[in-house]
mmCIF file of C-alpha atoms in Angstrom:
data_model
loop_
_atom_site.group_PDB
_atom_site.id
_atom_site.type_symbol
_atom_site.label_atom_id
_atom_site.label_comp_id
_atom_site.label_asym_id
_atom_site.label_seq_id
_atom_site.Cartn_x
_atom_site.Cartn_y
_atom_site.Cartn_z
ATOM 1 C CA UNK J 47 59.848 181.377 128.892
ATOM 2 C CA UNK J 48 58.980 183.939 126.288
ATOM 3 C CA UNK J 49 55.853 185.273 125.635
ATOM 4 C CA UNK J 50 53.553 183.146 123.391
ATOM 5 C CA UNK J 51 53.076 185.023 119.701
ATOM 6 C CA UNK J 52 49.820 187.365 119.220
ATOM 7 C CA UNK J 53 47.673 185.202 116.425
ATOM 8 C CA UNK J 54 46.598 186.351 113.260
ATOM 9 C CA UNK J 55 42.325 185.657 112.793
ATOM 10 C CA UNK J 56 43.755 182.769 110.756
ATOM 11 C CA UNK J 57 44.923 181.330 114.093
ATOM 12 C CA UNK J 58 48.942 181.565 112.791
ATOM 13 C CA UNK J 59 51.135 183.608 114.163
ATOM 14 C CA UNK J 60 50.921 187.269 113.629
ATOM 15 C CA UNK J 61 53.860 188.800 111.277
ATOM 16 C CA UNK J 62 54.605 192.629 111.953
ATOM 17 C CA UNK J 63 56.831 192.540 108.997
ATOM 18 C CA UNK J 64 58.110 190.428 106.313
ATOM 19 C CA UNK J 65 61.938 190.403 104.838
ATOM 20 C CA UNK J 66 65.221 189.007 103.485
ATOM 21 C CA UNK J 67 68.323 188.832 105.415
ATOM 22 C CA UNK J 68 70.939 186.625 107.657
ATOM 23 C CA UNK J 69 69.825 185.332 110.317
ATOM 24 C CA UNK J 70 72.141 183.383 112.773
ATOM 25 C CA UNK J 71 71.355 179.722 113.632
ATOM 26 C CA UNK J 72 70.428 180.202 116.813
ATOM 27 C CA UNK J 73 68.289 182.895 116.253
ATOM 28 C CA UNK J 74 66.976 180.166 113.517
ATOM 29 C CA UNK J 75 66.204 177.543 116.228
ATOM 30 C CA UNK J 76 64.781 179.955 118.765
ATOM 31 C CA UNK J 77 62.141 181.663 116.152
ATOM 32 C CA UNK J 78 61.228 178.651 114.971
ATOM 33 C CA UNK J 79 60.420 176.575 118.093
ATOM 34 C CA UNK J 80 58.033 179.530 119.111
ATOM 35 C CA UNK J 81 56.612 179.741 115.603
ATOM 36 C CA UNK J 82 55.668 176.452 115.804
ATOM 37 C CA UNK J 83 54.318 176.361 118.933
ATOM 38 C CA UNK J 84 52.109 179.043 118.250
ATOM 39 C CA UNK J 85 51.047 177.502 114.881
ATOM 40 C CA UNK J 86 50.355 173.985 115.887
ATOM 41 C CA UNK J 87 46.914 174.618 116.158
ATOM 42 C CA UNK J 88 45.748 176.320 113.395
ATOM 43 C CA UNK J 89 48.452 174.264 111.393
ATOM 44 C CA UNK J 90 46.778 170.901 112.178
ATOM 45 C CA UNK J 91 42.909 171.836 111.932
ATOM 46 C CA UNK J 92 43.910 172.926 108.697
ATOM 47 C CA UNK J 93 46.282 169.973 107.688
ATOM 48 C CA UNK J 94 45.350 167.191 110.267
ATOM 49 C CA UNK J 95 42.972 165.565 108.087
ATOM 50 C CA UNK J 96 45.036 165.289 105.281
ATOM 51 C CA UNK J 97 48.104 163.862 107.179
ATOM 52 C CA UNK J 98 46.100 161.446 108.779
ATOM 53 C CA UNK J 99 46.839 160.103 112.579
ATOM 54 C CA UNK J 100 49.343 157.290 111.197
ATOM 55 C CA UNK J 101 50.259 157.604 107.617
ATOM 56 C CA UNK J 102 53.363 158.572 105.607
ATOM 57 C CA UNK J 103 52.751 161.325 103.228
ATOM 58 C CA UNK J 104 56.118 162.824 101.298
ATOM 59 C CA UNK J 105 54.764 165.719 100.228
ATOM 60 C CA UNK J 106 51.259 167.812 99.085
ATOM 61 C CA UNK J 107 51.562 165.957 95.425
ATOM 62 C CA UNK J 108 50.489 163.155 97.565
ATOM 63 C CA UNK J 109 53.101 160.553 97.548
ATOM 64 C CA UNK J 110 52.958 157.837 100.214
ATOM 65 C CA UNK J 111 55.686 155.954 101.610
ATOM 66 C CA UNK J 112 53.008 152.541 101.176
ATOM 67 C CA UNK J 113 53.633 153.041 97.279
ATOM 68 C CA UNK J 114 56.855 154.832 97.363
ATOM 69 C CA UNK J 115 59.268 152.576 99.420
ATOM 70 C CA UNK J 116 61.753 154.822 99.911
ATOM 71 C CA UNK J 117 63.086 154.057 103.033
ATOM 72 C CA UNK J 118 62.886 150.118 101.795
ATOM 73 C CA UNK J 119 61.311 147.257 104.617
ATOM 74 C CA UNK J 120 61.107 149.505 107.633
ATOM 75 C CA UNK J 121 59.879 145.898 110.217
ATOM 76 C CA UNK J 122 62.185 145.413 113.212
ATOM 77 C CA UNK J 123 64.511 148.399 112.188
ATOM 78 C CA UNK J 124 65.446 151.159 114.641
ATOM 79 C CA UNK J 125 64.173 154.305 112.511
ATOM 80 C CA UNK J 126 64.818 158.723 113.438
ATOM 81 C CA UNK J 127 62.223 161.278 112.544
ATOM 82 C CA UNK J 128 63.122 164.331 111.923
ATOM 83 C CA UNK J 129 60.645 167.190 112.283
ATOM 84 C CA UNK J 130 57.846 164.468 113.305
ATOM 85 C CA UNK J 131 55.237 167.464 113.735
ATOM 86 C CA UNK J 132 52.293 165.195 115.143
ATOM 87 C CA UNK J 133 54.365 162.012 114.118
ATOM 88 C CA UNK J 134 51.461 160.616 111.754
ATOM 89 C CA UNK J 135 54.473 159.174 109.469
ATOM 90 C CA UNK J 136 56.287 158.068 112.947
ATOM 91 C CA UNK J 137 53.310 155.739 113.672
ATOM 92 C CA UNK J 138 52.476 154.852 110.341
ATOM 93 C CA UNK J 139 56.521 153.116 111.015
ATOM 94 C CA UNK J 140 55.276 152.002 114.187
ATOM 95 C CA UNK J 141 52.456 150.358 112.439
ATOM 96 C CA UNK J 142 54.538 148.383 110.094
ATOM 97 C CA UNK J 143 57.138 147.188 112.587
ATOM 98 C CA UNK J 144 59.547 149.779 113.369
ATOM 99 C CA UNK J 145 60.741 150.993 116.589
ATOM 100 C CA UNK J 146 60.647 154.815 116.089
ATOM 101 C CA UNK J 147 61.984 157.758 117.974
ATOM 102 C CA UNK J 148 60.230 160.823 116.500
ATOM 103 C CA UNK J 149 61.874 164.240 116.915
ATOM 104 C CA UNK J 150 60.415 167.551 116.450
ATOM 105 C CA UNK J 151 61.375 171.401 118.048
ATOM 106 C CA UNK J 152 58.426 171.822 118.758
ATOM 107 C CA UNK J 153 56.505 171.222 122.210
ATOM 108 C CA UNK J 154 53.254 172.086 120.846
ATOM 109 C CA UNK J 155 53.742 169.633 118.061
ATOM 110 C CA UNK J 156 54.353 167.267 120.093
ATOM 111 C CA UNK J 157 51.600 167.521 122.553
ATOM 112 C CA UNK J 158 49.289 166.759 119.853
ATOM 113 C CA UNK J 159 51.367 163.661 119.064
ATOM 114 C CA UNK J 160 51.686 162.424 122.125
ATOM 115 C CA UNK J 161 47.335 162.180 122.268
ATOM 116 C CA UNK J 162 47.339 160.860 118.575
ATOM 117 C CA UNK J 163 50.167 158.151 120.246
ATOM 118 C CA UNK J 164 47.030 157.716 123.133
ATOM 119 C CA UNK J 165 43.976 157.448 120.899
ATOM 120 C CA UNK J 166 45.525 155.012 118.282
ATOM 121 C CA UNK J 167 47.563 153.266 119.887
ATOM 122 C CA UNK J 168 50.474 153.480 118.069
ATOM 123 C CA UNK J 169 53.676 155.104 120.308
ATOM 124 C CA UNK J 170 56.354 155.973 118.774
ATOM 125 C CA UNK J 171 59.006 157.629 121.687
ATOM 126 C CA UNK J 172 58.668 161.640 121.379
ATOM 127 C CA UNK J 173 61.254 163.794 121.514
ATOM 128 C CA UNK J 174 62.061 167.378 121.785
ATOM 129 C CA UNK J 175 65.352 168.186 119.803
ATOM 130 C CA UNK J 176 67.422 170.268 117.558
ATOM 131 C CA UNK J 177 68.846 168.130 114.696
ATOM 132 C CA UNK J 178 72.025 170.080 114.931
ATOM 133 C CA UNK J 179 72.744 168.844 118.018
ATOM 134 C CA UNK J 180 70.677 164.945 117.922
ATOM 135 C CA UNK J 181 70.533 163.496 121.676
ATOM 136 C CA UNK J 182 71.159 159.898 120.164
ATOM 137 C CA UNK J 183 74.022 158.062 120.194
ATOM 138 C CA UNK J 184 76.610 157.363 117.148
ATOM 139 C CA UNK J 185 75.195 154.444 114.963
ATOM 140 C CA UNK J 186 72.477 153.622 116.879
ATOM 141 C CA UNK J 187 69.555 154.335 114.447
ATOM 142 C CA UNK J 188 69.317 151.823 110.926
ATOM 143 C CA UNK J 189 67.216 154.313 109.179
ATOM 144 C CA UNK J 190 65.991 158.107 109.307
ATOM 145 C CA UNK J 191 63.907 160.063 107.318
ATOM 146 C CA UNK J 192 62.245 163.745 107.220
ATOM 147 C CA UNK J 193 58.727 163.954 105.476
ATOM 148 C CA UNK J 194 58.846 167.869 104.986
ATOM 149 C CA UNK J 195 60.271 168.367 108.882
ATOM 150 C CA UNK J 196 63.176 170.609 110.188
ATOM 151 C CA UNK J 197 65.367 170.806 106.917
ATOM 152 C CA UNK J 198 63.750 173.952 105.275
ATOM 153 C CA UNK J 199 63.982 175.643 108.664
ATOM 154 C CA UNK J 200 67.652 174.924 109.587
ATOM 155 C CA UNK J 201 70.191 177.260 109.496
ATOM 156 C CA UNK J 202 73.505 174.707 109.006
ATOM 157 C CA UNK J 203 72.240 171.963 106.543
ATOM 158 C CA UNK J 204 75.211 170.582 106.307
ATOM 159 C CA UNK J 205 76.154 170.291 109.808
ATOM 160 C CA UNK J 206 72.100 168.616 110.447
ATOM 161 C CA UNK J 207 72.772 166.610 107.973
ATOM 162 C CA UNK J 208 76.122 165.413 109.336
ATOM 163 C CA UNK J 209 74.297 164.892 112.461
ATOM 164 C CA UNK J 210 71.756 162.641 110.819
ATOM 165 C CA UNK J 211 75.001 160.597 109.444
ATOM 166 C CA UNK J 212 76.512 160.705 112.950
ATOM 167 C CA UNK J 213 73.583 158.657 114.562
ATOM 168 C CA UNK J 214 73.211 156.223 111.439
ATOM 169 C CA UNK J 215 74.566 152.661 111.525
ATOM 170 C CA UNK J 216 77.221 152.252 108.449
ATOM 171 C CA UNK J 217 75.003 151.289 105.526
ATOM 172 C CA UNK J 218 71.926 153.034 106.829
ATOM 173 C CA UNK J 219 69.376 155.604 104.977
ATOM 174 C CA UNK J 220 68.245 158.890 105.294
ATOM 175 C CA UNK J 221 65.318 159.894 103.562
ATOM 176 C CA UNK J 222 63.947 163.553 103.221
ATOM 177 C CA UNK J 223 61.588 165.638 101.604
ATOM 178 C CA UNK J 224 61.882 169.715 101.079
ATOM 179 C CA UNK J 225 60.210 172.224 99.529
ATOM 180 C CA UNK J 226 61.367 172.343 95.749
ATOM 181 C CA UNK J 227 64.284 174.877 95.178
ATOM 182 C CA UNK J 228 62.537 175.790 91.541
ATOM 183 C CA UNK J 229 59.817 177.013 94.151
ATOM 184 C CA UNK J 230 61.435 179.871 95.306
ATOM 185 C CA UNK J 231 61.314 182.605 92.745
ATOM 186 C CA UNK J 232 58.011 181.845 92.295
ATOM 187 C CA UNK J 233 54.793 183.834 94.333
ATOM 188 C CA UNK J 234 53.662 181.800 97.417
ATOM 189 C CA UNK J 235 50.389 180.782 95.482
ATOM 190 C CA UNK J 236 48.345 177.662 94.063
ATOM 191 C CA UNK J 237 47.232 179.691 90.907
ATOM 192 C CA UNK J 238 49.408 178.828 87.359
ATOM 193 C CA UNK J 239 48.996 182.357 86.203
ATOM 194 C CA UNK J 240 51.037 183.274 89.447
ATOM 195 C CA UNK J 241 53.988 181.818 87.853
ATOM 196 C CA UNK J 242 55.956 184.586 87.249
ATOM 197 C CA UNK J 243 59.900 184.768 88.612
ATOM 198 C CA UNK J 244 59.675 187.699 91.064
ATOM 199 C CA UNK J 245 63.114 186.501 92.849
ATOM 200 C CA UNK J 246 66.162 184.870 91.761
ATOM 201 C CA UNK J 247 66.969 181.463 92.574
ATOM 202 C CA UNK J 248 70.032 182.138 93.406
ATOM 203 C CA UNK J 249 69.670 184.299 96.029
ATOM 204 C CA UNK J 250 69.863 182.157 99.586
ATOM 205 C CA UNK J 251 69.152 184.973 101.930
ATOM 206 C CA UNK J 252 66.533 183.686 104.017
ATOM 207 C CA UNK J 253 62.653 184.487 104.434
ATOM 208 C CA UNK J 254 62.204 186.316 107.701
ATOM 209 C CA UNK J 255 59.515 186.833 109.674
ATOM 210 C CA UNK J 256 59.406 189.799 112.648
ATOM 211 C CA UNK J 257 56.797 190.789 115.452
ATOM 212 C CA UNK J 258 56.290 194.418 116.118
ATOM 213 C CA UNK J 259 58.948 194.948 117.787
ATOM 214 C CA UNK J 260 61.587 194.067 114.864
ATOM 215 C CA UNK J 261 62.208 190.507 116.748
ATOM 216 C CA UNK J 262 62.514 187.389 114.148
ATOM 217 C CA UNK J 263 59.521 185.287 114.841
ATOM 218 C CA UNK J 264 60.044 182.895 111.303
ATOM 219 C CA UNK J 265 62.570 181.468 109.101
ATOM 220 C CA UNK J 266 62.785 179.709 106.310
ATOM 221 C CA UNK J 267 66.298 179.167 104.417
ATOM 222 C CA UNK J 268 66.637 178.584 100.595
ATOM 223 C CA UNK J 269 69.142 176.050 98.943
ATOM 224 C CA UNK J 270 69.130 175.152 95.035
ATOM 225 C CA UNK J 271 69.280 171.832 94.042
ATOM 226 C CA UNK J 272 72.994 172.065 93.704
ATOM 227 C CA UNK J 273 73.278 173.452 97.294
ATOM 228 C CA UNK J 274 71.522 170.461 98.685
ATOM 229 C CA UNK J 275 73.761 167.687 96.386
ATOM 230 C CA UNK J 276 76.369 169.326 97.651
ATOM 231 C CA UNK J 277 75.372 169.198 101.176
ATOM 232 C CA UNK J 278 74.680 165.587 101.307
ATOM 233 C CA UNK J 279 78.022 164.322 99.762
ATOM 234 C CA UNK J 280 79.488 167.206 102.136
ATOM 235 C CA UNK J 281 78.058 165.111 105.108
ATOM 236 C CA UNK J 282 79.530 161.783 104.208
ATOM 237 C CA UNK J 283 75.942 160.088 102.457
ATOM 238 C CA UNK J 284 75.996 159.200 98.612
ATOM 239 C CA UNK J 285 72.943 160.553 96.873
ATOM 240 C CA UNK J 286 71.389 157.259 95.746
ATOM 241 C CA UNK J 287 68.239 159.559 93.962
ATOM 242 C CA UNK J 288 66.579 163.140 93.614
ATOM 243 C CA UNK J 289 62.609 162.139 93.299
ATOM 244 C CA UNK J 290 60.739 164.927 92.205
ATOM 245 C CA UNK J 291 56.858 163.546 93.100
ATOM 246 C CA UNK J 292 54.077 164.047 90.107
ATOM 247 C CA UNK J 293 50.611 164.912 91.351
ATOM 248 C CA UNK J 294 48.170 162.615 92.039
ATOM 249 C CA UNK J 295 45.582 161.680 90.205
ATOM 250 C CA UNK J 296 42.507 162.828 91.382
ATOM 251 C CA UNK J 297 44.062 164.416 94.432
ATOM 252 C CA UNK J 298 42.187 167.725 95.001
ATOM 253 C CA UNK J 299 44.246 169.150 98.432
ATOM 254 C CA UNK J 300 45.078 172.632 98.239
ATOM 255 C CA UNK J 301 48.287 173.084 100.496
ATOM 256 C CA UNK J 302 49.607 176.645 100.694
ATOM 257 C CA UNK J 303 50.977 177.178 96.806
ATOM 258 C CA UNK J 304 50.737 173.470 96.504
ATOM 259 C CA UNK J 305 47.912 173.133 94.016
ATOM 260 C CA UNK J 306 46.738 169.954 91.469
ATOM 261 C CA UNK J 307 46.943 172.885 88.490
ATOM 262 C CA UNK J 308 50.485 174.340 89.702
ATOM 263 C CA UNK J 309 51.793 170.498 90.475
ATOM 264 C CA UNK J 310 50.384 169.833 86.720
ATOM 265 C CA UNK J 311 53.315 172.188 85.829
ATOM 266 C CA UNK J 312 55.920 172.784 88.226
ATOM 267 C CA UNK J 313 57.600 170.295 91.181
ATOM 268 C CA UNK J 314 56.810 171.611 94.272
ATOM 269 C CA UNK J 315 58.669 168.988 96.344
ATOM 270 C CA UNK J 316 61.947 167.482 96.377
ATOM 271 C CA UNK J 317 63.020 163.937 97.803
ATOM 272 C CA UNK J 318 66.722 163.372 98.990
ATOM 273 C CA UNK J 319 67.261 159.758 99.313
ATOM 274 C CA UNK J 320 70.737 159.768 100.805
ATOM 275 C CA UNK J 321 72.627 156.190 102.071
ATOM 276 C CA UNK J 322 75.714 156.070 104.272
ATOM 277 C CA UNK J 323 78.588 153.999 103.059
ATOM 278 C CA UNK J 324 79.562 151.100 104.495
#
């Protein structure tokens, strides 16, 4: 087992360096899992409050699954989540009648879930997966959905996605949400008057992370909106919408670059609501 990652006084994970270039998927999977790990922490004294113990948020504009309806009448359905984190959405399902199998990379994400599944409750089944490679089998699942999980972080969105198609019943739904695309070229910052282009959007080569020894510790992978149309119809699902969430009124949550005067603005988070024919 690999050392765990030297912390930052922030509590996150300490980066040695910060870059742009390929990164295999693999290499993908393994820096994340111990990124998270490492993060889960800090990640959800910082963020735990806001997510809640069992409630479906989409995104930082604030968008809830209770007013969205996305995903449609979730009671007696067999729902996947991918990139469950603590699985607050995964028991917010449980809570309206689902039977839920919540997926994340993480162990140390899931630890936490698995108390929040003791202290309220609500127990969705937890498990520890790659969605390139889903442990379920074909068709068994009615619905799925990712509420800013693994996408973002995958290497092969195409093939994840394909996966997430593989375990769907014909005529099921796959809902996801993902950082917005426009995002991007943008600084990593809630002020407006950051909103200069200091990158192109066009450029996909990832956002790497390394330790002091040159090792990747982070990634995060870049698609425009085109990329990701293209990789749902690629994976079999017609793109029933693109939601791009507004603010909320009133909402005051500052989230990383996610900000009420930057979401007054910009979109910060894109919705893929994807259904498999048949």
């Amino acid at each position: 087992m690999p050392a765990p990652l030297p912390l930052a006084s922030d509590g996150y994970p300490l980066a040695g360096g910060v870059e742009r270039r390929a990164v295999a998927e693999q290499e993908s999977v393994r820096a994340n899992r111990g990124w998270w790990d490492a993060a889960a922490p800090a990640y959800l004294a910082e963020h735990g409050a806001d997510l809640g113990d069992a409630d479906f948020l989409w995104g930082p504009e604030g968008l809830r699954e209770s007013e969205a309806g996305l995903l449609g009448d979730v009671a007696g359905r067999r729902v996947l989540e991918v990139g469950c984190g603590s699985a607050p959405c995964a028991r917010w399902l449980v809570s309206a009648g689902a039977q839920v199998v919540a997926l994340d990379l993480s162990a140390g994400m899931l630890a936490r879930a698995a108390e929040l599944n003791g202290t309220t409750g609500l127990a969705p089944t937890l498990l520890q997966a790659d969605v390139g490679a889903l442990p379920l089998a074909s068709g068994s699942v009615d619905l799925a959905c990712s509420a800013f999980g693994g996408l973002p972080f995958v290497a092969d969105a195409r093939g994840a996605l394909r996966e997430v198609a593989r375990v769907l019943r014909p005529g099921g739904r796959f809902v996801a949400s993902v950082n917005h695309p426009l995002r991007w070229p943008f600084p990593d910052s809630p002020d407006p008057a950051d909103l200069t282009v200091v990158g192109s959007y066009f450029d996909r080569t990832p956002y790497v992370e390394t330790d002091g020894a040159g090792t990747v510790v982070y990634v995060e992978h870049h698609r425009t909106v085109g990329d990701w149309v293209r990789d749902v119809v690629g994976a079999g699902f017609v793109l029933t919408d693109l939601v791009e969430p507004e603010w909320t009124p009133g909402r005051t949550e500052t989230w990383g670059q996610w900000s009420a005067a930057r979401g007054a603005l910009v979109p910060g988070t894109l919705v893929l609501v994807c259904d498999l024919p048949g």
